[in-house]
């Protein structure tokens, strides 16, 4: 039964049905009402009528408030339908918060560096009607909303609605990718990651919430806030976070880009973000730390992430004309990065800015691993675009980076790389990137690092000692990939359940989107910030599981643009069923598998577009792949090269 259903999936997906749509957290309508009443203070009659539009009205009798729960993190522009107010001086205020920790009738959680954000005020004493603030007062993300009356007046509120403004160009529930397994927590994590990125995708005219940069942070009271800065061209863009910063950050894209590509497939919003970054390239080749209007300094690693953004987008879109139009800028960007490489073969980093970790400088392992990764991406991209003149040079510099890193930074006693030559700190970022980038020289070395990383996990996840007592779901996303690449899928799954499980289920979180960072003791505190209310609870850089599960658990990876060639190499670990897919310009790619015991598959099938070819890797498995059109290809050493089509394994 299982198998028969699964084989039909690619066809079903091609039609209008979205597989596993029931897991999608995005609402079907952009006209949102609260899901429940969380709390009432003072006297409010009929508060529950605000939950669904009943037309009955909630009555605020004097000073009072209602806290409404949308049941998940949402975003947009609030409006109040008021039918009466007993005094012309009656006011209602609205405050927002992502975490239940900051529920208040006095203030919203924070978008600035310190303090809280001011409420929105509505002079509802002006009479019956619909009160909607200016568009710039759309709130980037909130789960809880408190409406408060601050006078002795009687006010009847018929309805409170939110016009959901995120992902403006998307049909919100029409995902092009899907993931399902026998583990419900893992499934929910995949979909929460996809939804997080939807909230982080915004109208480009509604960017930049870091308004308090111009405020005096020595006055930690109430900050003004508004979302009205145009951060990119076009009609939609990805940003780092829904509430904050609402800016394009290239580093964050190193995770969010791939997770978007395998879920909603909204490549347009990625392209708008990237183009806004490449516009800011300096004459010497340096690319920005963040998009406009952020003006702070420069970062070696984020410079490199701009370049990764370009090659990653091309890998999913296959838009050669676009890639060619940015090729000269790309080459100049690589050149700038190579100016830091010294006689050791390694880059000596002199720009300290990174993902808000500390001690980014010198011969740093993270920076050099990312550089090595970029040099390999650059050579592949050059081949794709038939622009290979720099490849010999890039290959030779890359070889020097790799040997320098292993000679100077590998600490065999710890089984990890040191952060730089003058420290005994073994960073999470550099060790995970060393595996991801293939700075490592053997399977044994990768497994050693994977085990050492795992040995450091605490009760709430994988620590990033390079950033204090911090759990970074950004770097954790690379750690997931590192365990898979090291051939340790169960380590990746265990970390998913431990860390993203905590992030999804804890009552201080939104239970729908992923937070940008928290403390190793599980508290909602992110070491780089002085203000806990500032932390973003919907951050694209925390969505690594969505891509990791599709690319490694299901094992679907593109090796040429838009999947013209691909590899299917599932690593389900202890998942017993996996059913996943995604779409590109070539068509739909899917994998369905079931295992009853050990490594053997009781069912394995996959489907790829007929215009493509690829490699199937099922280590340890013997058998024949049979296509729907009757082709038969035997696995040799667990590997087979096959043309696109719908294939099923017949084990032997
Ligand atoms: C409601 O009252 C309780 C108890 O006084 C207080 O802790 C809470 O902050 C109030 N909530 C709001 C939204 O004002
Ligand atoms: C209610 O809030 C409004 C807006 O801040 C303010 O102008 C008004 O004075 C307040 N009324 C009372 C009775 O505090
Ligand atoms: C929501 O806002 C958009 C503009 O951002 C507008 O076109 C649309 O009509 C609004 N929807 C509702 C239900 O108010
Ligand atoms: C955004 O709104 C603020 C507050 O009203 C205003 O001062 C600022 O000029 C606006 N910025 C833009 C770019 O419109
Ligand atoms: C929009 O595109 C124009 C033309 O390329 C460019 O000058 C401008 O800087 C872009 N705006 C943003 C916000 O990237
Ligand atoms: C080397 O690494 C340590 C630990 O992260 C850090 O404290 C130090 O500042 C780094 N050195 C440089 C030159 O950045
Ligand atoms: C890196 O360059 C800086 C500036 O030129 C220099 O002071 C420092 O010693 C160099 N670090 C290493 C590890 O070579
Ligand atoms: C690749 O570039 C070379 C040199 O410019 C040119 O001779 C060749 O025709 C190009 N090949 C393709 C497939 O465009
Ligand atoms: C990783 O590097 C090793 C040499 O250390 C090389 O043999 C291997 O092919 C590389 N793997 C990939 C995926 O490039
Ligand atoms: C997979 O492993 C986790 C713990 O590592 C365990 O909780 C779970 O039950 C296992 N699932 C199966 C199907 O063995
Ligand atoms: C099969 O794989 C093993 C281990 O990777 C390798 O040593 C062997 O040469 C392979 N055999 C063939 C026929 O490719």
Short mmCIF file of N, CA, C and O in Angstrom, two decimals, residues 430-481:
data_model
loop_
_atom_site.label_atom_id
_atom_site.label_comp_id
_atom_site.label_asym_id
_atom_site.label_seq_id
_atom_site.Cartn_x
_atom_site.Cartn_y
_atom_site.Cartn_z
N UNK A 430 33.97 27.10 12.56
CA UNK A 430 35.10 26.65 11.75
C UNK A 430 35.13 25.14 11.56
O UNK A 430 35.51 24.65 10.49
N UNK A 431 34.75 24.39 12.59
CA UNK A 431 34.79 22.93 12.46
C UNK A 431 33.67 22.41 11.56
O UNK A 431 33.87 21.46 10.80
N UNK A 432 32.50 23.04 11.63
CA UNK A 432 31.43 22.59 10.74
C UNK A 432 31.73 23.00 9.30
O UNK A 432 31.55 22.21 8.37
N UNK A 433 32.25 24.23 9.14
CA UNK A 433 32.60 24.68 7.78
C UNK A 433 33.76 23.87 7.20
O UNK A 433 33.83 23.65 5.98
N UNK A 434 34.68 23.44 8.05
CA UNK A 434 35.81 22.65 7.54
C UNK A 434 35.30 21.37 6.89
O UNK A 434 35.80 20.94 5.85
N UNK A 435 34.27 20.78 7.49
CA UNK A 435 33.68 19.57 6.89
C UNK A 435 32.89 19.93 5.65
O UNK A 435 33.03 19.33 4.59
N UNK A 436 32.04 20.95 5.77
CA UNK A 436 31.19 21.35 4.64
C UNK A 436 32.03 21.72 3.42
O UNK A 436 31.69 21.38 2.29
N UNK A 437 33.14 22.41 3.66
CA UNK A 437 33.96 22.90 2.55
C UNK A 437 34.94 21.84 2.04
O UNK A 437 35.61 22.05 1.05
N UNK A 438 35.08 20.73 2.77
CA UNK A 438 36.07 19.69 2.43
C UNK A 438 37.51 20.15 2.65
O UNK A 438 38.43 19.78 1.93
N UNK A 439 37.69 20.96 3.70
CA UNK A 439 39.04 21.26 4.20
C UNK A 439 39.62 19.98 4.81
O UNK A 439 40.82 19.74 4.78
N UNK A 440 38.75 19.16 5.33
CA UNK A 440 39.17 17.88 5.93
C UNK A 440 39.77 16.98 4.86
O UNK A 440 39.45 17.07 3.68
N UNK A 441 40.63 16.07 5.32
CA UNK A 441 41.38 15.25 4.36
C UNK A 441 40.96 13.79 4.33
O UNK A 441 41.48 13.02 3.52
N UNK A 442 40.09 13.40 5.24
CA UNK A 442 39.67 11.99 5.25
C UNK A 442 38.33 11.82 5.95
O UNK A 442 37.91 12.68 6.74
N UNK A 443 37.73 10.69 5.67
CA UNK A 443 36.48 10.31 6.33
C UNK A 443 36.71 10.18 7.84
O UNK A 443 35.87 10.59 8.65
N UNK A 444 37.85 9.64 8.21
CA UNK A 444 38.17 9.48 9.64
C UNK A 444 38.22 10.84 10.34
O UNK A 444 37.68 11.00 11.44
N UNK A 445 38.84 11.81 9.68
CA UNK A 445 38.94 13.14 10.29
C UNK A 445 37.54 13.76 10.43
O UNK A 445 37.24 14.36 11.47
N UNK A 446 36.71 13.57 9.44
CA UNK A 446 35.34 14.12 9.51
C UNK A 446 34.56 13.46 10.65
O UNK A 446 33.86 14.13 11.42
N UNK A 447 34.70 12.15 10.77
CA UNK A 447 33.98 11.45 11.85
C UNK A 447 34.50 11.86 13.22
O UNK A 447 33.73 11.97 14.18
N UNK A 448 35.79 12.12 13.30
CA UNK A 448 36.39 12.58 14.56
C UNK A 448 35.80 13.93 14.97
O UNK A 448 35.42 14.13 16.13
N UNK A 449 35.71 14.84 14.02
CA UNK A 449 35.14 16.16 14.32
C UNK A 449 33.66 16.03 14.69
O UNK A 449 33.19 16.64 15.66
N UNK A 450 32.94 15.23 13.92
CA UNK A 450 31.52 15.04 14.20
C UNK A 450 31.31 14.54 15.63
O UNK A 450 30.46 15.05 16.36
N UNK A 451 32.13 13.57 16.04
CA UNK A 451 32.00 13.02 17.39
C UNK A 451 32.36 14.07 18.44
O UNK A 451 31.71 14.18 19.49
N UNK A 452 33.41 14.87 18.16
CA UNK A 452 33.84 15.90 19.13
C UNK A 452 32.77 16.98 19.27
O UNK A 452 32.51 17.48 20.37
N UNK A 453 32.14 17.34 18.15
CA UNK A 453 31.05 18.34 18.23
C UNK A 453 29.90 17.77 19.05
O UNK A 453 29.36 18.44 19.93
N UNK A 454 29.55 16.53 18.78
CA UNK A 454 28.42 15.92 19.47
C UNK A 454 28.70 15.80 20.97
O UNK A 454 27.79 15.98 21.79
N UNK A 455 29.95 15.52 21.32
CA UNK A 455 30.30 15.35 22.73
C UNK A 455 30.10 16.65 23.53
O UNK A 455 30.02 16.62 24.75
N UNK A 456 30.02 17.77 22.84
CA UNK A 456 29.87 19.06 23.55
C UNK A 456 28.42 19.48 23.74
O UNK A 456 28.15 20.50 24.38
N UNK A 457 27.48 18.77 23.12
CA UNK A 457 26.08 19.20 23.23
C UNK A 457 25.64 19.28 24.68
O UNK A 457 25.99 18.42 25.50
N UNK A 458 24.84 20.28 24.97
CA UNK A 458 24.21 20.39 26.29
C UNK A 458 22.74 20.02 26.17
O UNK A 458 22.30 19.54 25.12
N UNK A 459 21.99 20.25 27.23
CA UNK A 459 20.57 19.86 27.21
C UNK A 459 19.72 20.63 26.19
O UNK A 459 18.62 20.20 25.87
N UNK A 460 20.22 21.75 25.67
CA UNK A 460 19.41 22.57 24.75
C UNK A 460 19.99 22.67 23.35
O UNK A 460 19.48 23.40 22.52
N UNK A 461 21.10 21.96 23.13
CA UNK A 461 21.63 21.98 21.78
C UNK A 461 23.14 22.06 21.72
O UNK A 461 23.84 21.84 22.72
N UNK A 462 23.63 22.41 20.52
CA UNK A 462 25.07 22.44 20.24
C UNK A 462 25.62 23.83 20.52
O UNK A 462 25.13 24.81 19.96
N UNK A 463 26.63 23.95 21.36
CA UNK A 463 27.15 25.27 21.71
C UNK A 463 28.06 25.85 20.63
O UNK A 463 28.66 25.11 19.85
N UNK A 464 28.15 27.17 20.61
CA UNK A 464 29.10 27.89 19.75
C UNK A 464 30.03 28.67 20.68
O UNK A 464 29.78 29.84 20.95
N UNK A 465 31.09 28.03 21.20
CA UNK A 465 31.93 28.69 22.20
C UNK A 465 32.58 29.97 21.69
O UNK A 465 32.95 30.83 22.48
N UNK A 466 32.68 30.11 20.37
CA UNK A 466 33.26 31.33 19.80
C UNK A 466 32.33 32.53 19.96
O UNK A 466 32.69 33.66 19.60
N UNK A 467 31.14 32.30 20.51
CA UNK A 467 30.20 33.42 20.73
C UNK A 467 29.68 33.41 22.16
O UNK A 467 28.54 33.78 22.42
N UNK A 468 30.53 32.98 23.10
CA UNK A 468 30.11 32.97 24.50
C UNK A 468 29.25 31.75 24.79
O UNK A 468 29.35 30.72 24.12
N UNK A 469 28.37 31.88 25.79
CA UNK A 469 27.52 30.75 26.18
C UNK A 469 26.29 30.69 25.28
O UNK A 469 25.15 30.82 25.72
N UNK A 470 26.56 30.53 23.98
CA UNK A 470 25.52 30.71 22.97
C UNK A 470 25.20 29.44 22.23
O UNK A 470 26.09 28.65 21.91
N UNK A 471 23.91 29.26 21.95
CA UNK A 471 23.50 28.28 20.95
C UNK A 471 23.09 29.07 19.72
O UNK A 471 22.21 29.93 19.79
N UNK A 472 23.79 28.82 18.63
CA UNK A 472 23.51 29.53 17.38
C UNK A 472 22.82 28.58 16.41
O UNK A 472 23.46 27.70 15.84
N UNK A 473 21.51 28.78 16.19
CA UNK A 473 20.83 27.93 15.22
C UNK A 473 21.33 28.18 13.79
O UNK A 473 21.08 27.37 12.91
N UNK A 474 22.04 29.28 13.58
CA UNK A 474 22.67 29.55 12.28
C UNK A 474 23.82 28.57 12.06
O UNK A 474 23.81 27.77 11.12
N UNK A 475 24.78 28.59 13.00
CA UNK A 475 25.91 27.68 12.85
C UNK A 475 25.46 26.23 13.05
O UNK A 475 25.98 25.31 12.44
N UNK A 476 24.44 26.05 13.88
CA UNK A 476 23.87 24.71 14.06
C UNK A 476 23.38 24.13 12.73
O UNK A 476 23.45 22.92 12.51
N UNK A 477 22.89 24.99 11.86
CA UNK A 477 22.44 24.53 10.54
C UNK A 477 23.60 23.93 9.74
O UNK A 477 23.44 22.93 9.04
N UNK A 478 24.79 24.54 9.87
CA UNK A 478 25.97 23.98 9.20
C UNK A 478 26.41 22.70 9.91
O UNK A 478 26.91 21.77 9.29
N UNK A 479 26.19 22.66 11.24
CA UNK A 479 26.57 21.43 11.96
C UNK A 479 25.72 20.25 11.49
O UNK A 479 26.23 19.13 11.35
N UNK A 480 24.44 20.47 11.23
CA UNK A 480 23.61 19.39 10.70
C UNK A 480 24.22 18.83 9.42
O UNK A 480 24.37 17.62 9.24
N UNK A 481 24.58 19.74 8.51
CA UNK A 481 25.18 19.31 7.24
C UNK A 481 26.48 18.57 7.49
O UNK A 481 26.77 17.56 6.84
#
